[in-house]
Short mmCIF file of C-alpha atoms in Angstrom, two decimals:
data_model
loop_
_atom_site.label_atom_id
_atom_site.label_comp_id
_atom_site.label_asym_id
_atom_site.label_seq_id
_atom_site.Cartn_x
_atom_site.Cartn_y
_atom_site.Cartn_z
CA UNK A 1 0.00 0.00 0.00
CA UNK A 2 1.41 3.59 -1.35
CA UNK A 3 1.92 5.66 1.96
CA UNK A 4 -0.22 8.78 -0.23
CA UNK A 5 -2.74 8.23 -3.03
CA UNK A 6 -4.35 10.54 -5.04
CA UNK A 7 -7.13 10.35 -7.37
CA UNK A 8 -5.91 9.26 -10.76
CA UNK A 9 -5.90 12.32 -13.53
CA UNK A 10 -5.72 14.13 -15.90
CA UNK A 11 -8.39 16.28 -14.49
CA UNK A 12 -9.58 18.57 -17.62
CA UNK A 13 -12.19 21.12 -15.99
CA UNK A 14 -14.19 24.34 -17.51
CA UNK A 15 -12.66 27.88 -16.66
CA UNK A 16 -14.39 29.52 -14.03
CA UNK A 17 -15.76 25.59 -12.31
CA UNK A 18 -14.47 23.74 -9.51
CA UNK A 19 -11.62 21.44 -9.46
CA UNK A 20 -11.77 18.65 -6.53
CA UNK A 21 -8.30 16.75 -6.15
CA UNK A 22 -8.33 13.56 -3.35
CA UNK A 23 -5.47 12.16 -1.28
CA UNK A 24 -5.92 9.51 0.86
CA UNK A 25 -2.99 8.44 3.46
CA UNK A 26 -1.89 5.63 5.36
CA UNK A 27 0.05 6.58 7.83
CA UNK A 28 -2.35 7.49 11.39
CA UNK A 29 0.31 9.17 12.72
CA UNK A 30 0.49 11.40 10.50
CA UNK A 31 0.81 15.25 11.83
CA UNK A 32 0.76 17.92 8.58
CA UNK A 33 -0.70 17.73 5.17
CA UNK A 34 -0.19 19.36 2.50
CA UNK A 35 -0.86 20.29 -0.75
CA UNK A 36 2.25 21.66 -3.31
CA UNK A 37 1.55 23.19 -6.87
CA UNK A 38 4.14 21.93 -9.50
CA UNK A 39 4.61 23.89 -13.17
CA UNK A 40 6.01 21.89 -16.01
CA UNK A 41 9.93 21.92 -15.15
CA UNK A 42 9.83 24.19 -12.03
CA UNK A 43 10.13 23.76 -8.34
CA UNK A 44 6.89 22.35 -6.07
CA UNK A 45 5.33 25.41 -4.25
CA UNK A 46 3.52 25.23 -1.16
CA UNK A 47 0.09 26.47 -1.51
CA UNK A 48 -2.06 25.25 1.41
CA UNK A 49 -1.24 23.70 4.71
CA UNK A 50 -4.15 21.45 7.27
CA UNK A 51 -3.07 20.03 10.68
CA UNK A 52 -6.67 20.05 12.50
CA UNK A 53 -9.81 18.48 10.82
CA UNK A 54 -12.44 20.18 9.10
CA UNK A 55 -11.77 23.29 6.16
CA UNK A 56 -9.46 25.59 5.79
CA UNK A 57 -9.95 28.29 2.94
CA UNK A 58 -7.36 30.60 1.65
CA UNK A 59 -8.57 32.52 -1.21
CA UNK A 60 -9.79 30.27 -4.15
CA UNK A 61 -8.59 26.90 -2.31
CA UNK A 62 -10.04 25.22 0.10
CA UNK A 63 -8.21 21.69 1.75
CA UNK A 64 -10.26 19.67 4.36
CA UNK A 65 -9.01 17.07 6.17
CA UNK A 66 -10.51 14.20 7.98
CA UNK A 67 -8.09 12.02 9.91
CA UNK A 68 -10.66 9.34 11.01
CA UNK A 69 -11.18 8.48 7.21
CA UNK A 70 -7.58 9.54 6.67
CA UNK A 71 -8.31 12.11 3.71
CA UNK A 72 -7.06 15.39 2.64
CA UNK A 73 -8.76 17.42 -0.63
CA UNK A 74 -8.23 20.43 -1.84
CA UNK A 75 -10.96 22.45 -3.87
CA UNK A 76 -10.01 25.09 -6.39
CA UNK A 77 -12.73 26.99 -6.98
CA UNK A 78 -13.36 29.54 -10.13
CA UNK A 79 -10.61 27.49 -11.84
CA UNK A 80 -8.34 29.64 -14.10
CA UNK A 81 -6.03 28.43 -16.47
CA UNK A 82 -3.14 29.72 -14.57
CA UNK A 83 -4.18 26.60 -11.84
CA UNK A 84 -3.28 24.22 -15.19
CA UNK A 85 -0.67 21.98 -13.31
CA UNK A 86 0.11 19.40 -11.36
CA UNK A 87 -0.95 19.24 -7.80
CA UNK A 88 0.96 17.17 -5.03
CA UNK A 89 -0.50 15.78 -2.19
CA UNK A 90 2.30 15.89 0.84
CA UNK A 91 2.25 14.57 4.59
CA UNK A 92 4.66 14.63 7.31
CA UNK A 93 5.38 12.16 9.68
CA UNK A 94 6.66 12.60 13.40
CA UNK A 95 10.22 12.59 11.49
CA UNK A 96 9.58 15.70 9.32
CA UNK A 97 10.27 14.10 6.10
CA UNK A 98 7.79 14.93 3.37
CA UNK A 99 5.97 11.61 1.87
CA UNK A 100 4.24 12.45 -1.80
CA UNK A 101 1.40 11.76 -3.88
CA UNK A 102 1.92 10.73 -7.63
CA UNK A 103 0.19 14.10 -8.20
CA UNK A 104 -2.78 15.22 -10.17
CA UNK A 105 -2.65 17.47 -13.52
CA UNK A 106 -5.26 20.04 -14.00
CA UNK A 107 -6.22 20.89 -16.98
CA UNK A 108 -8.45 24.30 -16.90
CA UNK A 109 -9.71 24.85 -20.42
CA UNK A 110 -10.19 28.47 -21.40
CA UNK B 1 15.41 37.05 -0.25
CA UNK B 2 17.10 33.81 -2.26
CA UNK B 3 15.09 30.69 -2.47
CA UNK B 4 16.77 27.33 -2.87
CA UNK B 5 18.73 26.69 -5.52
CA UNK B 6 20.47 23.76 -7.52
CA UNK B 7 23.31 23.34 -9.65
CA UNK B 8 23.52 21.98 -12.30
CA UNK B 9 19.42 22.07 -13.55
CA UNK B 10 20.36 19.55 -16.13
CA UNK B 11 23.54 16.59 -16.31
CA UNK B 12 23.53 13.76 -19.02
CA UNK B 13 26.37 11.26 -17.91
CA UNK B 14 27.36 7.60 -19.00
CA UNK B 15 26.66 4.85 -16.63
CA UNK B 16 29.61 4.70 -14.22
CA UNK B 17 30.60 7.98 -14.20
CA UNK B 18 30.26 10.13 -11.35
CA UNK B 19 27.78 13.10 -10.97
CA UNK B 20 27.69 15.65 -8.03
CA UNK B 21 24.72 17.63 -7.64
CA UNK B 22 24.61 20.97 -5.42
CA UNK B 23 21.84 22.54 -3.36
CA UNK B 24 21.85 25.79 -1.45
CA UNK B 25 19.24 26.43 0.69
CA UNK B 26 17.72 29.17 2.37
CA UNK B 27 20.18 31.86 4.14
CA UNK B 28 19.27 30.79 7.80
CA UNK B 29 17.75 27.25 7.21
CA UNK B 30 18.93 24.38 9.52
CA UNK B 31 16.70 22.07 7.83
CA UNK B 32 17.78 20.19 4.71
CA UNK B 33 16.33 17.65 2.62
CA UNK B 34 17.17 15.49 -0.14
CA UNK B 35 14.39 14.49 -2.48
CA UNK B 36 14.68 12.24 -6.31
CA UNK B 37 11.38 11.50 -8.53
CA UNK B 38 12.13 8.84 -11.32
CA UNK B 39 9.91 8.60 -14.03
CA UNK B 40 6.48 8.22 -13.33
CA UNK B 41 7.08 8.11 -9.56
CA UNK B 42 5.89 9.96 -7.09
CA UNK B 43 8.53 12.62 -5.29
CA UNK B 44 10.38 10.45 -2.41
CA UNK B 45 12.48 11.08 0.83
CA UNK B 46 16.21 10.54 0.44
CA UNK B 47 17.63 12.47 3.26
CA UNK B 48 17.95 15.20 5.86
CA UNK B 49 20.55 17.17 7.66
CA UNK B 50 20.10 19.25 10.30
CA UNK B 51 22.72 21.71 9.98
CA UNK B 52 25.68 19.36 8.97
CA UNK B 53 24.66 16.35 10.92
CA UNK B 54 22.18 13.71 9.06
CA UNK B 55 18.85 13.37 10.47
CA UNK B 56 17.70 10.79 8.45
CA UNK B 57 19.23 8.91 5.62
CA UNK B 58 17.11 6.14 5.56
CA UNK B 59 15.73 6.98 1.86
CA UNK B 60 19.44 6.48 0.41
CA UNK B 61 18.62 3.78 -1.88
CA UNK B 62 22.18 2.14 -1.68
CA UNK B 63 25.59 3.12 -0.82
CA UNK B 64 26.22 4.51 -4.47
CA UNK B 65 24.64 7.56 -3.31
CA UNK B 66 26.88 10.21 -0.55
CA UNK B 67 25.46 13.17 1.02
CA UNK B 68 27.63 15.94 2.51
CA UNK B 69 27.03 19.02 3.95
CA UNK B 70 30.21 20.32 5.49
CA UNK B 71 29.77 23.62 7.35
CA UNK B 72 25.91 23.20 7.48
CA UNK B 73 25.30 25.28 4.46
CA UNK B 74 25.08 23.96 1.07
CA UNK B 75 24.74 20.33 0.56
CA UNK B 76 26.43 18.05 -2.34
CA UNK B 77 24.97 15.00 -3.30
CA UNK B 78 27.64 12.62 -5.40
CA UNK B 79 26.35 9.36 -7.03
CA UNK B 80 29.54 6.83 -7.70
CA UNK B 81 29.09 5.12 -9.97
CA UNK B 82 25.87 6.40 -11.91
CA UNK B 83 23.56 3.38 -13.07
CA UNK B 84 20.53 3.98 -15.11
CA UNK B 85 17.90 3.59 -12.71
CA UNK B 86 19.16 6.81 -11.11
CA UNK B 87 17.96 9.07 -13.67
CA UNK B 88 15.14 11.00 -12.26
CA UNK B 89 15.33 14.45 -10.77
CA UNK B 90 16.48 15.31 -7.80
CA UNK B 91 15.12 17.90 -5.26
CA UNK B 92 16.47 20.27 -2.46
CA UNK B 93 14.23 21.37 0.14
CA UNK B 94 15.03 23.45 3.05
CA UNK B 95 13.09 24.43 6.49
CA UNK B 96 14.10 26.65 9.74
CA UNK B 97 15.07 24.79 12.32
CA UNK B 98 12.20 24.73 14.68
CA UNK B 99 11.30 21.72 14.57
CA UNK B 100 7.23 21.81 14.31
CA UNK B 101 4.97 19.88 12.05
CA UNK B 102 3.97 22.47 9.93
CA UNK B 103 7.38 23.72 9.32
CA UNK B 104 6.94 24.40 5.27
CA UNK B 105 9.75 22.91 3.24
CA UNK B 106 11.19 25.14 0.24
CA UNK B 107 11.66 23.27 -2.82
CA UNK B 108 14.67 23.95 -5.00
CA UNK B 109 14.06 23.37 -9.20
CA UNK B 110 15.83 20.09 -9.15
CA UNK B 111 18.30 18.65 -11.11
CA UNK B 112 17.22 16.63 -13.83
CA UNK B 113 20.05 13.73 -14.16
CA UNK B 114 19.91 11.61 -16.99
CA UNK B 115 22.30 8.11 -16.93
CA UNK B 116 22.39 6.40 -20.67
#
C-alpha cells in the first residue's frame, strides 16, 4: 500500500468551475498535510497547509481534512487556467520528512 | 530574499561515471532535505541534515549515493558510480530549524540527471 494516493488524472475542468483533487494516506500518525503546486519543469510550491480536521480556505482553495477516514482534498474553486498543473499531495510524519502523492494534472480549459 | 537553488538544472552522464549535484538552501535554514522523482514516480524522501549532521538517511537507496554538507550550508549529493535507474530528478528542500509539524519545506528546481 502507497503511503499517499491521489485520485488518478488528468483532471480537464471548464474555466471559471471547480476542481476537486483527493489524497488519501496511510500513515495514522500522520501530523501535517499538504498540498504543493508543480509547473512543467519548475520547483513544487507550497500552496495550502491542514493540521486540524475540518476546512481551511485561503482565497480560491479550500483543503479539508478528515483524519478518522484519513483524507485530505483540496478544492479550487473559479478554476483559471493559470491553476493548469500538477498538484501534489504531501504529509509529514513525526520525522519531518515529506511523503508524496503521484500528483494530479489540472487541466483548466479556457 | 534567495530561495533554494540547484546546480547543475540539467547533467547527461554515461553509466559509471560520477555526478555531483549541489543545493543551497535558504540563508538561515537548519533544515535540509534530499528528495529524487524517477519517471512516473511519485517525489520520495532521500535524506535530511540538520545543519551538517544527518537526520535521516534512511531513503538512500544504496551506498552509491553520498550526502555531505560540510559547514551546514550547502549540501552536495555525489552518485559513484551512476547506473541507469538513477535518472530521475532530484530535489532540495530546506526548512528553519524549529522543529514543528507544519514547518513548510522550500523546494529547489531540481536537477534533472539523466544516466544512458
Amino acid at each position: 500500500q502507497k503511503e499517499v494516493e491521489q485520485n488518478s488524472g488528468p483532471l480537464s475542468v471548464p474555466e471559471g468551475a471547480i476542481a476537486s483533487l483527493n489524497c488519501t494516506y496511510s500513515d495514522r500518525g500522520s501530523q501535517s498535510f499538504f498540498w504543493y503546486r508543480q509547473y512543467s519543469g519548475k520547483s513544487p510550491e507550497l500552496i495550502m497547509s491542514i493540521y486540524s480536521n475540518g476546512d481551511k480556505e485561503d482565497g480560491r482553495f479550500t483543503a479539508q481534512l478528515n483524519k478518522a477516514s484519513q483524507y485530505v482534498s483540496l478544492l479550487i474553486r473559479d478554476s483559471q487556467p493559470s491553476d493548469s498543473a500538477t498538484y501534489l499531495c504531501a504529509v509529514k510524519n513525526r520525522d519531518y520528512k515529506l511523503s508524496f502523492g503521484a500528483g494530479t494534472t489540472v487541466t483548466v480549459r479556457a | 530574499e534567495a530561495g533554494v537553488t540547484q546546480f547543475p538544472s540539467h547533467s547527461v552522464i554515461e553509466k559509471g561515471q560520477t555526478v555531483t549535484l549541489r543545493c543551497d538552501p535558504i540563508s538561515g535554514h537548519d533544515n535540509l532535505y534530499w528528495y529524487r522523482r524517477v519517471m512516473g514516480k511519485e517525489i520520495k524522501f532521500l535524506l535530511h541534515f540538520v545543519k551538517e549532521s544527518k537526520q535521516d538517511e534512511s531513503g538512500m537507496p544504496n551506498n552509491r549515493f553520498l550526502a555531505e554538507r560540510t559547514g551546514g550550508t550547502y549540501s552536495t549529493l555525489k552518485v559513484q558510480p551512476a547506473e541507469l535507474e538513477d535518472s530521475g530528478v532530484y530535489f532540495c528542500a530546506s526548512s528553519q530549524l524549529e522543529a514543528s509539524p507544519g514547518n513548510e519545506q522550500f523546494f529547489g528546481p531540481g536537477t534533472r540527471l539523466t544516466v544512458l
